[in-house]
PDB file of C-alpha atoms in Angstrom:
ATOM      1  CA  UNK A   1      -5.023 -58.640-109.206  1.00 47.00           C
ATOM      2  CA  UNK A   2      -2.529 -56.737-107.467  1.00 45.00           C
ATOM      3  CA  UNK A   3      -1.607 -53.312-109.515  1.00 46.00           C
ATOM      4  CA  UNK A   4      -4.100 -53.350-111.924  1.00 60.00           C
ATOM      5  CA  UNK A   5      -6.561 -50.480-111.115  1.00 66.00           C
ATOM      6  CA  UNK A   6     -10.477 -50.706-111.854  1.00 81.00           C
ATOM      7  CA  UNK A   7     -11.898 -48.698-113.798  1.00 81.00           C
ATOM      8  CA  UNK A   8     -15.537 -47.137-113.276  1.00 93.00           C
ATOM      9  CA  UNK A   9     -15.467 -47.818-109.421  1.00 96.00           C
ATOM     10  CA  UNK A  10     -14.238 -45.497-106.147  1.00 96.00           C
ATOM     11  CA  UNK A  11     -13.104 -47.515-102.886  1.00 97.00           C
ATOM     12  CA  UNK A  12     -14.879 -45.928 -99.880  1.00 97.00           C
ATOM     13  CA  UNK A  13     -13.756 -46.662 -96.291  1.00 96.00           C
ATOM     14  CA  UNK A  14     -15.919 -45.933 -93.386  1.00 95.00           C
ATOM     15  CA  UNK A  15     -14.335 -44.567 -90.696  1.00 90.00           C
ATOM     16  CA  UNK A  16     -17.096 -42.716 -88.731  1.00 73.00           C
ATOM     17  CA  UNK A  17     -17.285 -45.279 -85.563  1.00 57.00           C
ATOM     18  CA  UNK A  18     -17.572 -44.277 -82.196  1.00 53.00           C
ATOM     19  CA  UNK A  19     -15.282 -47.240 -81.488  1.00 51.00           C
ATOM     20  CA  UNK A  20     -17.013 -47.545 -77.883  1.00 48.00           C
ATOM     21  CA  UNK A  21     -15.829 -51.273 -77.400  1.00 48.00           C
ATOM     22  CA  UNK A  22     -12.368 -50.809 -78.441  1.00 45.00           C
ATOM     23  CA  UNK A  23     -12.800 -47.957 -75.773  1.00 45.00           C
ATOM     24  CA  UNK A  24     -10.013 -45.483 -78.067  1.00 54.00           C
ATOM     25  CA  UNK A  25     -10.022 -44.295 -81.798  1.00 66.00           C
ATOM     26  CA  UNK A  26      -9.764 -47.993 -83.340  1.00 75.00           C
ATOM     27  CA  UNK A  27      -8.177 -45.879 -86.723  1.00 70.00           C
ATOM     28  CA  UNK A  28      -4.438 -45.719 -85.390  1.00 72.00           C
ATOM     29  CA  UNK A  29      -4.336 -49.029 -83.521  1.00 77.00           C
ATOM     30  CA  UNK A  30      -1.436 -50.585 -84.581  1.00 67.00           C
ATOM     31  CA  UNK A  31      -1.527 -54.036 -86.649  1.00 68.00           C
ATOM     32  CA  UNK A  32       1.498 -55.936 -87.443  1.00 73.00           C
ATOM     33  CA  UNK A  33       3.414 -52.118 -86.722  1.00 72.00           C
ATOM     34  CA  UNK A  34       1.128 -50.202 -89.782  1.00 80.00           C
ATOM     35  CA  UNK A  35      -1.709 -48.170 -88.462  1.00 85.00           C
ATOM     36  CA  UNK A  36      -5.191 -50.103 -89.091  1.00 85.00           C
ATOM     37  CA  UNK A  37      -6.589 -47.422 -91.248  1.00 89.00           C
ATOM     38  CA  UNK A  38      -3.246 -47.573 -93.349  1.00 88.00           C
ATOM     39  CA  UNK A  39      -3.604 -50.763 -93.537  1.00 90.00           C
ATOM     40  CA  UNK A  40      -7.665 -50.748 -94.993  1.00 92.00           C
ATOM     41  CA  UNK A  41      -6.455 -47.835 -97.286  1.00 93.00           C
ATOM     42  CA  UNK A  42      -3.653 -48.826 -98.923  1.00 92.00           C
ATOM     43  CA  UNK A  43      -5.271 -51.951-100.383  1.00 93.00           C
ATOM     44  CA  UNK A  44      -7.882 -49.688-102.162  1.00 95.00           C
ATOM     45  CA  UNK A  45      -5.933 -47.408-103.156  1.00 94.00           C
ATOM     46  CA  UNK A  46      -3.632 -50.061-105.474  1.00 94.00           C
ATOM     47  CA  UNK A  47      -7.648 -51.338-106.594  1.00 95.00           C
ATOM     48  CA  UNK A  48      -9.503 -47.997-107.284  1.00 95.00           C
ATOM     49  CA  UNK A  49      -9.318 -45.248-109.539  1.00 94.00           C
ATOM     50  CA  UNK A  50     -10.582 -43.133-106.654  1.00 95.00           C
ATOM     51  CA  UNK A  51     -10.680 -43.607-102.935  1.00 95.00           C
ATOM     52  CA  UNK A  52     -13.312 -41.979-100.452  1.00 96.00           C
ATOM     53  CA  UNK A  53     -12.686 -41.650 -96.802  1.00 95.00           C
ATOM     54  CA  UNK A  54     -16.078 -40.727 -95.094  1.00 95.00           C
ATOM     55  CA  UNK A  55     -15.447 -39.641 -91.300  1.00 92.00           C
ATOM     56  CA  UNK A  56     -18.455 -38.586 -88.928  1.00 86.00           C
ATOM     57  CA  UNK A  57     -17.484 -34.880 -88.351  1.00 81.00           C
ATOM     58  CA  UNK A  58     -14.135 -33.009 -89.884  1.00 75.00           C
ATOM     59  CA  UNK A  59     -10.767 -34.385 -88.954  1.00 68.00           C
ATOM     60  CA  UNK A  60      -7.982 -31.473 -90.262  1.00 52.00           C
ATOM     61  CA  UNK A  61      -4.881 -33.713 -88.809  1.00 56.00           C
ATOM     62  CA  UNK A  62      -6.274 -35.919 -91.577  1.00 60.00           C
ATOM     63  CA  UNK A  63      -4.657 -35.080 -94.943  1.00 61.00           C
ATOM     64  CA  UNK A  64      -4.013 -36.946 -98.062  1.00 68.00           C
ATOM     65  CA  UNK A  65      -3.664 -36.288-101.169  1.00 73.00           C
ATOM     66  CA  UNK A  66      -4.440 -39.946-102.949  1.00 80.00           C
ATOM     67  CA  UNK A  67      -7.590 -39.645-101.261  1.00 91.00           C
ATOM     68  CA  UNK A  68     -11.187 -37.449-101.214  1.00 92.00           C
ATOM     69  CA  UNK A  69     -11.922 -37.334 -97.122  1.00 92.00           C
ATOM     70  CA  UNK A  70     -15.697 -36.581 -96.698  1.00 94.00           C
ATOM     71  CA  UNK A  71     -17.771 -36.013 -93.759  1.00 94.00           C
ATOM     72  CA  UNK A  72     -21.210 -37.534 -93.029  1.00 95.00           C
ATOM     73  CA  UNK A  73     -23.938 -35.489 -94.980  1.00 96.00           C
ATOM     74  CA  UNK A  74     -26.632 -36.571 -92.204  1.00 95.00           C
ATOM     75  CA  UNK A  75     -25.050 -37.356 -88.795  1.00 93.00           C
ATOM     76  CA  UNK A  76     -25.514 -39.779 -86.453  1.00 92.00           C
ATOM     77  CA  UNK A  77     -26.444 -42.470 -88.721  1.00 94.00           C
ATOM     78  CA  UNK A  78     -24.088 -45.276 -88.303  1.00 92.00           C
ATOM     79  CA  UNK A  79     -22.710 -47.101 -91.485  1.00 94.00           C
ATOM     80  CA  UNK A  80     -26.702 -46.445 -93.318  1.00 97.00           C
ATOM     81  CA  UNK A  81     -25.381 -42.803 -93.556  1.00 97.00           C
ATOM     82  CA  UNK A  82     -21.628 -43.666 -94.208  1.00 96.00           C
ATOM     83  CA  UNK A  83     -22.822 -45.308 -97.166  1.00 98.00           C
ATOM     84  CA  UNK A  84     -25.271 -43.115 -98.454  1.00 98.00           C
ATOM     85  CA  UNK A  85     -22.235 -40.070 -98.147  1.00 97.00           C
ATOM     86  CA  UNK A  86     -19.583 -42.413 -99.748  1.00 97.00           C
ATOM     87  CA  UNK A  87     -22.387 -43.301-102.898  1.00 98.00           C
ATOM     88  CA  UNK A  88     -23.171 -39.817-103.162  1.00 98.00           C
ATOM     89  CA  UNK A  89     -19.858 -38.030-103.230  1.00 97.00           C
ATOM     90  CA  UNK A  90     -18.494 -41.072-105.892  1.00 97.00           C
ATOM     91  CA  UNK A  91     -17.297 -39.999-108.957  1.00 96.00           C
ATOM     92  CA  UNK A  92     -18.543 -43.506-110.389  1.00 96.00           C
ATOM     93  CA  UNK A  93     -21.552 -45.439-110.672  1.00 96.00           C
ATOM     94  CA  UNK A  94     -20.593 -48.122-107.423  1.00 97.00           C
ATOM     95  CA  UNK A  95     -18.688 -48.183-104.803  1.00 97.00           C
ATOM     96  CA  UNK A  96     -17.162 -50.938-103.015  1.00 98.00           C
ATOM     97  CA  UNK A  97     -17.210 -50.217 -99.365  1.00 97.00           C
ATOM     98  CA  UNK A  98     -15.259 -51.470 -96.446  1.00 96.00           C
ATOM     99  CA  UNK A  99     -14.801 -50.863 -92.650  1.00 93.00           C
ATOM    100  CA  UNK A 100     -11.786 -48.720 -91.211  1.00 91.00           C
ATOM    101  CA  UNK A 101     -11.340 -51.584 -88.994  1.00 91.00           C
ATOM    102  CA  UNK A 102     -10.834 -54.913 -90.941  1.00 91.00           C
ATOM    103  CA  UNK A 103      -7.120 -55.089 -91.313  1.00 90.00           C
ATOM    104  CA  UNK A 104      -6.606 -58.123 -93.948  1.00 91.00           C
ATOM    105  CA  UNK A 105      -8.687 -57.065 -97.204  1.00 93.00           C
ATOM    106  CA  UNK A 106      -8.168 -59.472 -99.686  1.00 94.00           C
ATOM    107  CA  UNK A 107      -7.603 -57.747-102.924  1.00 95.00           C
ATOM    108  CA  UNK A 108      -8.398 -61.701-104.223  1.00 95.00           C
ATOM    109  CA  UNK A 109     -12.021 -61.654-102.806  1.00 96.00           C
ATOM    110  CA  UNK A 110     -12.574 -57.835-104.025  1.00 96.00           C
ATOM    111  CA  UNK A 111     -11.747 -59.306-107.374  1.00 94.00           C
ATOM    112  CA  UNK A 112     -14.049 -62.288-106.976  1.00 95.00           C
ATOM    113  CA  UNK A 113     -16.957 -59.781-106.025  1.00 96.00           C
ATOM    114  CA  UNK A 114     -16.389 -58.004-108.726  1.00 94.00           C
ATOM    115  CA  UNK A 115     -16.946 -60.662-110.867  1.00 93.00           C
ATOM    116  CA  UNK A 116     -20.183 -60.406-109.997  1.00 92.00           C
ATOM    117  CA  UNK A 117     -21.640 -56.941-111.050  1.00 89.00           C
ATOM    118  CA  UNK A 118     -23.029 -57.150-114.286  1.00 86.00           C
ATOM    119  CA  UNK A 119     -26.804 -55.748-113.682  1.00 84.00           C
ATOM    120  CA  UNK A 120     -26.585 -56.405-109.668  1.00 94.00           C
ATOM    121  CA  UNK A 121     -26.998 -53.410-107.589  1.00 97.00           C
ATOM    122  CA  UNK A 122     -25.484 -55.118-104.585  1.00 98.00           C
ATOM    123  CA  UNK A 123     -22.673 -57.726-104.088  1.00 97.00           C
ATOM    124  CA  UNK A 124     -22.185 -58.981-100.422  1.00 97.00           C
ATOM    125  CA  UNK A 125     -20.730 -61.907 -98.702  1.00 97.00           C
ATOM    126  CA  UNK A 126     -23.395 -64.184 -97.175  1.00 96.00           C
ATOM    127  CA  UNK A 127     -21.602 -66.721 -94.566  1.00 96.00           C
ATOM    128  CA  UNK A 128     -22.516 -69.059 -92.016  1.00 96.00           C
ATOM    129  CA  UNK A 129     -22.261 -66.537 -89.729  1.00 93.00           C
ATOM    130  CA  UNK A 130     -24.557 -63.378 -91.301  1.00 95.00           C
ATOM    131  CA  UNK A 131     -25.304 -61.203 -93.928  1.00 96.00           C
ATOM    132  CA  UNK A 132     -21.713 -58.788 -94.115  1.00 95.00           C
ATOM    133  CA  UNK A 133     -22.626 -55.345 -95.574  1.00 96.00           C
ATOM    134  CA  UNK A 134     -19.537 -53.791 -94.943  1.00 94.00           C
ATOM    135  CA  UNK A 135     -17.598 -55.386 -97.875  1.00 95.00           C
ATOM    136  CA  UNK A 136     -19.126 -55.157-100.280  1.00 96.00           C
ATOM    137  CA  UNK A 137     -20.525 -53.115-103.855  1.00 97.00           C
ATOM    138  CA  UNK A 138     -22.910 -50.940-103.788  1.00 98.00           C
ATOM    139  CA  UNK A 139     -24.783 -48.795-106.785  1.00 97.00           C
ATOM    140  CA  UNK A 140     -25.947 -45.454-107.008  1.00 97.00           C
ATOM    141  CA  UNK A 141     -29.658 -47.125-107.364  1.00 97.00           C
ATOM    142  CA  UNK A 142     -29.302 -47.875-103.703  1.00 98.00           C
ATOM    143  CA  UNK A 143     -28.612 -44.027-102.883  1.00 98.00           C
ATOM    144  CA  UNK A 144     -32.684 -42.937-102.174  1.00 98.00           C
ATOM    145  CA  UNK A 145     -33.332 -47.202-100.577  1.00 98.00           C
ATOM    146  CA  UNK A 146     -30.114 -45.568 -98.177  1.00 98.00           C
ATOM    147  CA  UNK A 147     -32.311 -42.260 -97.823  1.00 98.00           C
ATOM    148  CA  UNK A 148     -35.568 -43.761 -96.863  1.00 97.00           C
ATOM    149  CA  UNK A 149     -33.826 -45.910 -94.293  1.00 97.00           C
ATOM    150  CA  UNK A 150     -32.490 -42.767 -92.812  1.00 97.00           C
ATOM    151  CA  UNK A 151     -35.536 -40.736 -92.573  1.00 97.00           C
ATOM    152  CA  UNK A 152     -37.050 -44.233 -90.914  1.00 97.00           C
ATOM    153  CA  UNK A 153     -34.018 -44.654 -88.517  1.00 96.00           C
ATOM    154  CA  UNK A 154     -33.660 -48.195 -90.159  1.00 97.00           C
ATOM    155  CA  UNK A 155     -29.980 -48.318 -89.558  1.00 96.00           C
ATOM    156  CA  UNK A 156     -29.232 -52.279 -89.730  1.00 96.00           C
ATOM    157  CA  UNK A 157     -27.093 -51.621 -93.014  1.00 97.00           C
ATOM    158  CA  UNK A 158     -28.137 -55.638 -93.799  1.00 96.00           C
ATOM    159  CA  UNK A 159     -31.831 -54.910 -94.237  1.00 97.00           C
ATOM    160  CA  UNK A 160     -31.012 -53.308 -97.357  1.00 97.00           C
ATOM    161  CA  UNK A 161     -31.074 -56.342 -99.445  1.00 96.00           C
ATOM    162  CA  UNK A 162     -34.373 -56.991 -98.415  1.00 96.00           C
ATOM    163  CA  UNK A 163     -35.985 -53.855 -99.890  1.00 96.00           C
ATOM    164  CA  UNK A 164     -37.943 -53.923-103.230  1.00 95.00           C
ATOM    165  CA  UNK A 165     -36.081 -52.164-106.384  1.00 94.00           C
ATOM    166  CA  UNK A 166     -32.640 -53.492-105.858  1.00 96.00           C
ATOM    167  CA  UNK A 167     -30.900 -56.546-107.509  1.00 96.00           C
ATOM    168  CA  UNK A 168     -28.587 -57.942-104.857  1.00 97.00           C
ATOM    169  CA  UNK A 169     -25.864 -61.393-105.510  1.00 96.00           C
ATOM    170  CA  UNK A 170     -25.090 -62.883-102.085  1.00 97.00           C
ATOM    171  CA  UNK A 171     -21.509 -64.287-103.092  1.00 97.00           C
ATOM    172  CA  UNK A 172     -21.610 -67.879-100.627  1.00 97.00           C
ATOM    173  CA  UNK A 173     -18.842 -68.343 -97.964  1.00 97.00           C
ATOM    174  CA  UNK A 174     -17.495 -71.604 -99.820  1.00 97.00           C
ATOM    175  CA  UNK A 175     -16.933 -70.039-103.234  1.00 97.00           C
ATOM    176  CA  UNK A 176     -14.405 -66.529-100.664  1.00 97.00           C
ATOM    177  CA  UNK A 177     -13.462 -69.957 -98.707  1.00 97.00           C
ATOM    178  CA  UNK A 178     -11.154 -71.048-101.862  1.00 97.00           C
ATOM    179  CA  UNK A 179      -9.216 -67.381-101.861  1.00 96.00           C
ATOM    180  CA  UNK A 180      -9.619 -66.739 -98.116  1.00 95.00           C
ATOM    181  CA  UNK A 181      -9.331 -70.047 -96.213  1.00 95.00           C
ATOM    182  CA  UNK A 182      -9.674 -68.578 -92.929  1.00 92.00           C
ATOM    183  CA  UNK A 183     -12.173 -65.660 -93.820  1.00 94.00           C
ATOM    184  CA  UNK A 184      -9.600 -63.169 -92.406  1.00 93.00           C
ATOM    185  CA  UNK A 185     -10.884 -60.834 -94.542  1.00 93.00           C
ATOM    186  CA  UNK A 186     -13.779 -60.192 -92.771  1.00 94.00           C
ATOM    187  CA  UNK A 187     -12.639 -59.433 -89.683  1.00 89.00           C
ATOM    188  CA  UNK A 188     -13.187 -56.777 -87.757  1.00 88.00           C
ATOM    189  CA  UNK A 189     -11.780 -55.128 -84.673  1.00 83.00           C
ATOM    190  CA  UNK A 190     -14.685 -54.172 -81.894  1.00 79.00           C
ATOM    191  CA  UNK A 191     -11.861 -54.867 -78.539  1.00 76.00           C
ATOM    192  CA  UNK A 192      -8.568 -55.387 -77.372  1.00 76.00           C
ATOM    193  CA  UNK A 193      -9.140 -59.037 -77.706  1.00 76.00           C
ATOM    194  CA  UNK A 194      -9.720 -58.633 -81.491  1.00 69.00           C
ATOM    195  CA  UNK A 195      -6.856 -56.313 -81.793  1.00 72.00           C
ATOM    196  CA  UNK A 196      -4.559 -58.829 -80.088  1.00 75.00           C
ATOM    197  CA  UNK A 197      -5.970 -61.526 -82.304  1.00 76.00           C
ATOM    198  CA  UNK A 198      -5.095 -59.883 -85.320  1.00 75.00           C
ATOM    199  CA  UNK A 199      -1.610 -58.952 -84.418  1.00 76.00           C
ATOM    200  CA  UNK A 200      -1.087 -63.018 -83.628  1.00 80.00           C
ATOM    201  CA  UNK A 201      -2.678 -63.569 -87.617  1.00 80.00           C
ATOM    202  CA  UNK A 202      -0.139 -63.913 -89.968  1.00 71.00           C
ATOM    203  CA  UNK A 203      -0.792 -61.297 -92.415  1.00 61.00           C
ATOM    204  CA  UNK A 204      -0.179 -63.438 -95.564  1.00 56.00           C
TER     205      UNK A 204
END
């Protein structure tokens, strides 16, 4: 799937985290020498027509020109409000949205969730483990469901799929299993422990 851009659909990375348990800005944390957000960014950017980088508050040391850098529209909301700013400053009618900090994207399993969209207003990995909202597609129907969980403070990005109104596909952990073995793709860096982890992880 590699090189072939999607029409009809912008990439948005969240990169808004307070990184408290990583206890430094997990964004230029080095994995396998290439900066972690590099690494998240450069994979959508060969996908996507258009590529969204939502940050909490206004970073001017960040420029780039392949991409649209946005700032939370309501603060303080975690990845409920990274969403809902990502969905809202799209160009196109879903987004597929990943964490700054989950270093081997697959662009494999993006293709294999994309397979999935035809009149679904969500497409997210369900594994053994949880419910993982944070790669995954998201529609522009899900923009005032992001809105009321705001104004409630429901920030636990995975109720979403429980609320009435919105189709969601739950793409099983056996069907990623025969692209992504391992489940690398989800992830994510919280600690030094995970950092050093993912620096001993081949990255394919």
């Amino acid at each position: 799937m590699s090189g072939k851009v999607i029409q009809d659909i912008s990439g948005v990375v969240l990169a808004g985290g307070k990184s408290k348990r990583m206890g430094m800005d997990k964004r230029h944390l080095p994995v396998h020498g290439k900066p972690l957000l590099d690494r998240v960014t450069s994979v959508l950017l060969e996908l996507f027509p258009e590529v969204l980088l939502v940050l909490a508050e206004e970073d001017i040391s960040r420029q780039d020109d392949r991409m649209r850098i946005v700032t939370d529209l309501i603060p303080d909301r975690a990845a409920v409000g990274g969403l809902y700013t990502g969905l809202y400053h799209s160009r196109y009618p879903r987004v597929f949205v990943v964490a700054c900090d989950m270093p081997f994207i697959n662009p494999a399993v993006i293709g294999l969730f994309l397979q999935k969209i035809d009149a679904t207003d969500i497409v997210v990995a369900q594994l053994v483990t949880g419910l993982q909202p944070l790669h995954g597609l998201y529609s522009k129907k899900c923009l005032p469901i992001l809105k009321d969980m705001i104004d409630a403070r429901d920030l636990r990005l995975q109720n979403i799929v429980d609320k009435p109104g919105l189709t969601v596909h739950r793409v099983p952990e056996t069907e990623i299993k025969r692209l992504d073995p391992q489940l690398i793709s989800f992830l994510n860096l919280n600690s030094p422990a995970d950092l050093e982890l993912a620096n001993k992880i081949s990255p394919g």
